[in-house]
Amino acid sequence: MATDPAELTNRAEAWLAEDPDPETRDELSKLIEGADNADISAELAARFAGTLQFGTAGLRGELGAGPMRMNRSVVIRAAAGLAAYLKSKGDGAGLVVVGYDARHKSAEFARDTAAVMVGAGLRAAVLPRPLPTPVLAFAIRHLGAVAGVEVTASHNPPRDNGYKVYLGDGSQIVPPADGEIAAEIAAIASLDDVPRPESGWETLDDEVLSAYLARTDAVLTPGSPRDTQVVYTPLHGVGRETLVAAFARAGFPAPTVVAEQAEPDPDFPTVAFPNPEEPGAMDLSFATARSVGPDIIIANDPDADRCAVAVPAPGTQDGWRMLRGDEVGALLAAHLVSKQATGTFATTIVSSQLMSRIAAASSLPYEETLTGFKWLARVDGLRYAFEEALGYCVDPEGVRDKDGITAALLITELAAELKQAGRTLTDLLDDLALEFGLHATDQLSVRVEDLSLIADAMRRLREQPPTALAGLAVSSSDDLNQGTETLPPTDGLRYYLSGSPESGVEAGRVVVRPSGTEPKLKCYLEVVVPVSSARSLPEARRQADAALTAIKADLSGAAGI
C-alpha cells in the first residue's frame, strides 16, 4: 500500500492518464485534487492499496476508479491477461464467448473484453443481451470456445460488479490457472500496450439461448406431473425471460411474476441486498403469494445462477417460509434418487452433511469440495452438486456451474409430483428427517467495513481454539490452511462436535471462513438430532434451534465478533 503522499499521487496520476472511461477519470481527478483532505486521502489510498484478486467467484468489487475497484481499466487488464494466458496454452486462435448481466457498466465491460480478445488475435462472441450466467456457461461448451467470461456481481449490492472466467470445459478457473492469469495481468506495463479494435467480434443471436432452453427439458422426466402454481421473482435481475420461457416449454402453468421486481434494474430499488437469503428480499414475493395462493415461491438472484424456494407456513407472520439452501439441496437429491440417477453426488465442506447420508443409502458416490462451483464442477463423474448458498447443478453435461433456471424446473416438478400424491415439499423434508435424522443448519455471517477484523477473528480462533460450543465438546478440528488428504489449502477452520444426551444432539459441525465474494466472515453451523417418530419432530426442531442459537453465541464470543 502506498503510504507516501507523493508516491500515492504519482500512482493515481499514472492510472488516470490511462483510464479510458470519462466517468472514472472525473472521479479520480476529484480525489487527486482533494488529497490534502485526510478522508479523501484515505479513500485514495484504499483505491490503490493493491489490486483486485480472483476470489471464490472471480474478480468482484465496488465500481469506481483505481486498481482496487471494478472499472474499465481493471477489466481491460483482466481480459488482456486472460488472452495472454490462452495464447501461452496454445489457444491463441480460439473463441472466447462473453456474457453479461444488467448491472451498471456490465455491457461496457463485456464490449471491452471482446475488443481485447480480438486485438490479441483470438475470436470473440458476445451474447445478444443481458442473460443468465448459466446461459454463458452453457454457451462455452455449445460453441466449442476455449474460454468464457461473465460480467456479473451475482447477488452483491448495486454498487458492485464482477468478472467470472471460465475455461473451455465450461467450469470456472481454479489454481494454478488463476495465478497464471494474474501473473499475465501483472505483466501488462501499460494499457497503451493492449490493442482494442472498434469491431471484429460477433454479437450472437438467440440460437444459443434456444439451444440452452432446449437442453433444460433434459432435467425433467417425460410425462411427469406439471400442475404447480408458482409465484416467481427475478429480483430485478435477468432471469425472468429465460425462466418463463423454460416453464412454457416444460408445460408448467405460467408463473405469477412479482410485478415490482419483474424488470432488470441495476439499482435494485425494492431490496437492500438483491440476495434471496437477505432479510426483506422476499417480502414482495410473500405479499404476492398471499394474494395469489401458489404452491411454492421461486426466486432467482440477479444473474439467475441461484434458486431460492419458499413454502407455505400457516400461522407465521408472512405465511411463508424460505427453505434453506441445504434443504432444497436435500430435496433435489432425494428427487434425483427417486429417478434412479447415477453418478457422483457432491457438495461443499460448508453445506449440510445430509446428502452424504442420502447418497450412501442409495450406494451412490459422494464427494465434498472447497466452497464454490469452480471446485464442484470438477468432480469426476458428477451427476448432481449443490452448495448451501442456493446453488444447484442438476445438469452437469449441459452447464458445469450452478444454474437457477434448471434447478427451478426440477424443484417445480418435484412439487407437482408431491401435489399429485396429496403431499408437499415440507412433508418430504419430514420424511428425510425421520430416515436420516434432522440435519438443522444455520449461519453466523458478519459483514465488516474493515477487513482486518476478519483476519483478527481467524487469528484469535487459531491461537485460542474453542474446546466446546453450546456445551458440545469439540471432538476434532481442522485448520484448512494446511489442506487435507482430499482438499487443497484454504483459509478456514472446521470443528466437529460430539453429541450430548442433555441437548438431544447426536453430532455437530462448524466451519469458519472469510467470504470469497463479500467483506464477510461466514460461520456455517450444523447439528444432527435423531428423530424417532413424526410426533417427535417438533421437539427435535426445538432442540436443534436451541443448540444452533447457543453455538452462534459461543462462537461469536470465541471469535471476538
XYZ file of C-alpha atoms in Angstrom, residues 129-506:
378
model
C -28.263 -9.052 -24.420
C -28.133 -9.414 -20.626
C -28.852 -13.100 -19.930
C -28.475 -15.532 -17.015
C -24.967 -16.659 -16.151
C -25.855 -20.332 -16.830
C -26.574 -19.435 -20.461
C -22.970 -18.238 -20.763
C -21.666 -21.367 -19.033
C -23.704 -23.469 -21.468
C -22.561 -21.429 -24.484
C -18.876 -22.126 -23.827
C -19.268 -25.852 -24.464
C -22.046 -25.451 -27.022
C -19.874 -23.211 -29.198
C -16.601 -25.034 -28.568
C -14.994 -21.955 -27.001
C -11.581 -22.038 -25.343
C -12.797 -19.728 -22.582
C -15.722 -17.643 -21.420
C -16.244 -14.506 -19.381
C -19.359 -13.488 -17.495
C -19.609 -9.892 -16.300
C -21.692 -10.089 -13.132
C -21.608 -9.479 -9.396
C -24.353 -12.041 -8.829
C -26.225 -11.099 -5.628
C -23.859 -8.359 -4.408
C -25.055 -4.810 -3.622
C -25.916 -2.449 -6.522
C -22.586 -0.611 -6.353
C -20.637 -3.804 -7.191
C -19.718 -5.602 -10.381
C -17.555 -8.596 -11.174
C -15.764 -10.749 -13.727
C -16.035 -14.549 -13.811
C -13.636 -16.511 -16.021
C -14.339 -19.990 -17.390
C -12.081 -22.251 -19.409
C -13.083 -24.451 -22.324
C -14.520 -27.248 -20.189
C -17.217 -24.800 -19.101
C -16.120 -24.565 -15.475
C -14.608 -21.599 -13.619
C -10.874 -21.210 -13.195
C -9.073 -22.717 -10.212
C -5.395 -22.784 -9.225
C -2.973 -22.754 -10.889
C -4.824 -21.087 -13.790
C -5.972 -18.132 -11.672
C -2.418 -17.422 -10.518
C -1.067 -17.756 -14.047
C -3.682 -15.338 -15.381
C -2.928 -12.935 -12.519
C 0.760 -13.057 -13.440
C -0.088 -12.174 -17.043
C -2.226 -9.268 -15.806
C 0.627 -8.010 -13.613
C 2.993 -8.156 -16.597
C 0.954 -5.548 -18.511
C 3.028 -2.376 -18.247
C 0.511 -0.013 -19.812
C -2.992 -0.091 -21.260
C -1.434 1.546 -24.312
C 0.142 -1.865 -24.967
C -3.291 -3.528 -25.204
C -4.847 -3.300 -28.706
C -8.592 -2.645 -28.586
C -10.129 -2.512 -32.066
C -13.549 -0.941 -32.570
C -15.005 -4.045 -34.225
C -14.226 -7.606 -35.231
C -16.202 -9.632 -32.707
C -19.528 -11.365 -33.255
C -22.743 -10.481 -31.474
C -24.655 -13.732 -31.159
C -28.326 -14.135 -31.984
C -30.872 -16.145 -29.994
C -29.648 -19.524 -31.267
C -27.552 -20.038 -28.134
C -30.473 -19.187 -25.860
C -32.755 -21.505 -27.856
C -30.203 -24.315 -27.549
C -29.943 -23.723 -23.803
C -33.725 -23.779 -23.427
C -33.933 -26.991 -25.437
C -31.392 -28.505 -23.061
C -33.442 -27.546 -19.977
C -36.044 -30.138 -20.981
C -33.486 -32.842 -20.199
C -33.728 -32.306 -16.446
C -37.408 -33.358 -16.344
C -38.968 -36.798 -16.619
C -41.156 -37.157 -19.724
C -44.792 -37.357 -18.708
C -44.218 -36.203 -15.135
C -46.899 -34.051 -13.455
C -46.632 -30.348 -14.211
C -49.510 -28.870 -12.180
C -47.591 -26.495 -9.884
C -48.666 -22.911 -9.304
C -45.610 -20.712 -8.768
C -45.003 -17.116 -7.728
C -41.663 -16.035 -9.165
C -39.294 -13.091 -8.726
C -36.084 -12.351 -10.641
C -35.205 -9.709 -8.002
C -34.704 -7.007 -10.656
C -32.270 -9.314 -12.463
C -32.099 -11.045 -15.828
C -33.845 -14.328 -15.072
C -37.483 -13.647 -15.932
C -37.429 -14.026 -19.715
C -35.451 -17.267 -19.623
C -37.308 -18.862 -16.725
C -40.757 -18.052 -18.106
C -39.714 -19.496 -21.476
C -38.362 -22.647 -19.807
C -41.594 -23.102 -17.851
C -43.648 -22.712 -21.019
C -41.535 -25.287 -22.875
C -41.915 -27.714 -19.975
C -45.696 -27.343 -19.824
C -45.869 -25.804 -16.358
C -48.510 -23.119 -15.726
C -47.097 -19.642 -16.328
C -45.669 -18.364 -13.045
C -47.080 -15.247 -11.438
C -44.193 -12.796 -11.599
C -43.755 -10.292 -8.769
C -44.608 -7.137 -10.698
C -42.436 -4.718 -8.725
C -39.302 -6.803 -9.379
C -40.022 -8.123 -12.876
C -37.739 -5.891 -14.955
C -33.939 -5.677 -14.790
C -32.858 -2.659 -12.747
C -29.220 -2.199 -11.694
C -30.274 -0.091 -8.705
C -32.419 -2.907 -7.207
C -34.834 -0.352 -5.757
C -37.074 -2.683 -3.723
C -34.387 -4.560 -1.775
C -31.490 -3.609 0.466
C -29.445 -6.500 -0.952
C -30.538 -8.390 -4.100
C -30.000 -11.755 -2.443
C -32.947 -14.028 -1.593
C -31.177 -15.005 1.639
C -31.080 -11.437 2.956
C -33.818 -10.179 5.319
C -36.592 -8.393 3.446
C -35.575 -9.553 -0.036
C -38.565 -11.893 -0.289
C -41.180 -9.608 1.284
C -42.813 -8.657 -2.034
C -42.880 -12.317 -3.059
C -44.630 -13.232 0.167
C -47.146 -10.411 -0.353
C -47.846 -11.574 -3.912
C -48.224 -15.154 -2.722
C -50.718 -14.178 -0.038
C -52.955 -12.735 -2.740
C -52.417 -15.493 -5.332
C -52.147 -18.639 -3.210
C -49.486 -20.605 -5.159
C -47.987 -23.965 -4.235
C -44.446 -22.579 -3.936
C -42.430 -19.397 -4.437
C -39.277 -19.377 -6.549
C -36.685 -16.605 -6.691
C -33.564 -16.218 -8.758
C -30.712 -13.938 -7.790
C -29.933 -11.143 -10.294
C -27.837 -13.283 -12.665
C -30.140 -16.306 -12.200
C -27.497 -18.843 -11.285
C -29.057 -19.326 -7.841
C -32.536 -20.552 -6.969
C -34.447 -19.872 -3.765
C -37.629 -21.686 -2.752
C -40.291 -20.764 -0.212
C -43.143 -22.952 1.049
C -46.425 -22.201 2.827
C -46.023 -21.765 6.577
C -49.519 -21.350 8.067
C -49.593 -19.498 11.361
C -46.431 -17.475 10.723
C -46.333 -13.720 10.203
C -45.582 -13.939 6.470
C -47.484 -17.168 5.874
C -44.429 -18.447 4.000
C -41.024 -19.854 4.904
C -37.826 -19.644 2.906
C -36.198 -23.029 2.638
C -32.516 -23.086 3.373
C -30.214 -23.964 0.530
C -29.322 -27.144 2.399
C -32.997 -28.133 2.474
C -33.501 -27.532 -1.246
C -30.258 -29.383 -1.909
C -31.510 -32.424 0.005
C -34.929 -32.294 -1.701
C -33.359 -32.250 -5.163
C -31.005 -35.080 -4.177
C -33.922 -37.197 -2.976
C -35.844 -36.402 -6.166
C -32.926 -37.458 -8.369
C -32.500 -40.655 -6.346
C -36.172 -41.421 -6.959
C -35.467 -41.012 -10.693
C -32.686 -43.648 -10.405
C -29.983 -41.079 -11.151
C -26.460 -42.471 -11.305
C -23.122 -40.746 -10.905
C -21.433 -38.784 -8.161
C -23.363 -36.506 -5.805
C -21.227 -33.674 -4.465
C -21.411 -30.705 -2.165
C -19.032 -28.394 -0.327
C -17.476 -28.535 3.110
C -19.802 -25.762 4.340
C -23.011 -27.454 3.180
C -25.162 -29.948 5.078
C -23.896 -33.489 5.502
C -27.420 -34.827 4.920
C -26.700 -35.507 1.252
C -23.849 -37.816 2.209
C -26.401 -39.998 4.007
C -28.865 -39.831 1.117
C -26.135 -40.870 -1.317
C -24.862 -43.652 0.945
C -28.356 -45.112 1.338
C -28.541 -45.468 -2.456
C -24.903 -46.625 -2.837
C -24.067 -43.511 -4.875
C -20.562 -41.982 -4.915
C -20.279 -38.817 -2.822
C -17.631 -36.101 -2.614
C -17.029 -32.859 -0.717
C -15.040 -29.954 -2.148
C -13.982 -26.471 -1.134
C -16.589 -23.723 -1.357
C -17.647 -22.709 -4.838
C -18.823 -24.338 -8.020
C -15.398 -23.886 -9.554
C -14.476 -26.879 -7.377
C -17.750 -28.807 -7.550
C -17.815 -28.708 -11.356
C -14.535 -30.629 -11.460
C -15.734 -33.684 -9.543
C -15.214 -36.828 -11.634
C -18.421 -38.437 -12.842
C -20.538 -35.608 -11.438
C -24.305 -36.109 -11.626
C -25.554 -33.560 -9.107
C -23.973 -30.852 -6.980
C -25.243 -28.205 -4.612
C -23.952 -25.701 -2.109
C -25.836 -24.123 0.761
C -25.749 -20.644 -0.836
C -28.722 -21.574 -3.071
C -26.582 -23.053 -5.860
C -27.566 -26.270 -7.662
C -26.126 -28.068 -10.684
C -28.726 -30.555 -11.917
C -27.472 -30.981 -15.500
C -23.658 -31.012 -15.417
C -23.417 -32.198 -19.013
C -25.189 -29.014 -20.110
C -23.982 -26.457 -17.545
C -20.951 -27.176 -15.384
C -21.897 -24.481 -12.911
C -24.821 -23.629 -10.704
C -27.991 -22.981 -12.690
C -31.025 -21.292 -11.153
C -33.227 -21.992 -14.176
C -32.893 -25.782 -14.383
C -32.960 -26.037 -10.579
C -36.268 -24.144 -10.611
C -37.672 -26.587 -13.172
C -36.628 -29.620 -11.152
C -37.969 -28.371 -7.808
C -41.226 -27.415 -9.535
C -41.507 -30.935 -10.983
C -40.929 -32.392 -7.518
C -43.629 -30.130 -6.057
C -46.026 -31.292 -8.798
C -45.343 -34.972 -8.119
C -45.872 -34.475 -4.401
C -49.024 -32.430 -5.038
C -50.478 -35.241 -7.143
C -49.932 -37.543 -4.154
C -51.528 -35.042 -1.768
C -48.176 -34.106 -0.226
C -45.790 -31.123 -0.101
C -42.099 -30.302 -0.066
C -42.391 -29.898 3.712
C -43.730 -33.436 4.009
C -40.727 -34.780 2.102
C -38.350 -32.859 4.371
C -40.064 -34.531 7.329
C -39.549 -37.935 5.673
C -35.841 -37.219 5.270
C -35.557 -36.209 8.934
C -37.228 -39.444 10.010
C -34.956 -41.559 7.845
C -31.618 -39.806 8.328
C -32.039 -37.621 11.410
C -32.894 -33.926 11.484
C -29.963 -32.058 9.924
C -30.502 -28.464 11.025
C -28.239 -25.734 9.691
C -27.722 -22.046 10.352
C -25.177 -19.372 9.615
C -23.418 -16.647 11.547
C -22.436 -14.025 8.990
C -20.705 -10.787 9.951
C -20.282 -8.011 7.368
C -17.395 -5.632 8.065
C -16.051 -2.380 6.704
C -12.548 -3.097 7.992
C -11.207 -6.373 6.546
C -8.621 -6.595 9.328
C -11.441 -7.585 11.684
C -11.868 -10.816 9.731
C -8.145 -11.585 9.912
C -8.214 -10.821 13.647
C -11.119 -13.224 14.210
C -9.376 -16.029 12.313
C -6.144 -15.417 14.232
C -7.997 -15.438 17.554
C -9.652 -18.770 16.763
C -6.329 -20.291 15.703
C -4.489 -19.083 18.806
C -7.266 -19.940 21.266
C -9.434 -22.636 19.638
C -12.706 -23.401 21.401
C -12.860 -26.696 23.294
C -16.660 -26.737 23.398
C -19.545 -24.902 21.746
C -23.037 -24.876 23.270
C -21.842 -27.482 25.761
C -20.886 -29.839 22.937
C -17.241 -30.887 23.119
C -15.039 -30.171 20.087
C -14.040 -33.752 19.296
C -11.705 -32.835 16.443
C -10.745 -29.822 14.343
C -9.012 -28.997 11.059
C -7.068 -25.897 10.122
C -7.882 -25.926 6.429
C -4.903 -23.653 5.766
C -2.891 -26.850 5.908
C -5.098 -28.696 3.435
C -6.279 -32.275 3.936
C -5.936 -35.579 2.084
C -8.842 -34.553 -0.160
C -8.813 -30.727 -0.048
C -6.251 -28.140 -1.181
C -5.317 -25.452 1.368
C -7.824 -22.669 2.035
C -8.305 -20.104 4.795
C -10.794 -21.887 7.010
C -11.349 -23.745 10.273
C -13.558 -26.805 10.826
C -14.759 -28.154 14.162
C -16.570 -31.441 14.758
C -18.771 -31.534 17.847
C -19.724 -34.502 19.995
C -23.350 -35.062 20.927
C -24.809 -34.956 24.415
C -27.927 -36.578 25.923
C -28.916 -33.288 27.594
C -29.108 -31.378 24.320
C -30.611 -34.184 22.271
C -27.916 -33.507 19.663
C -26.216 -36.525 18.114
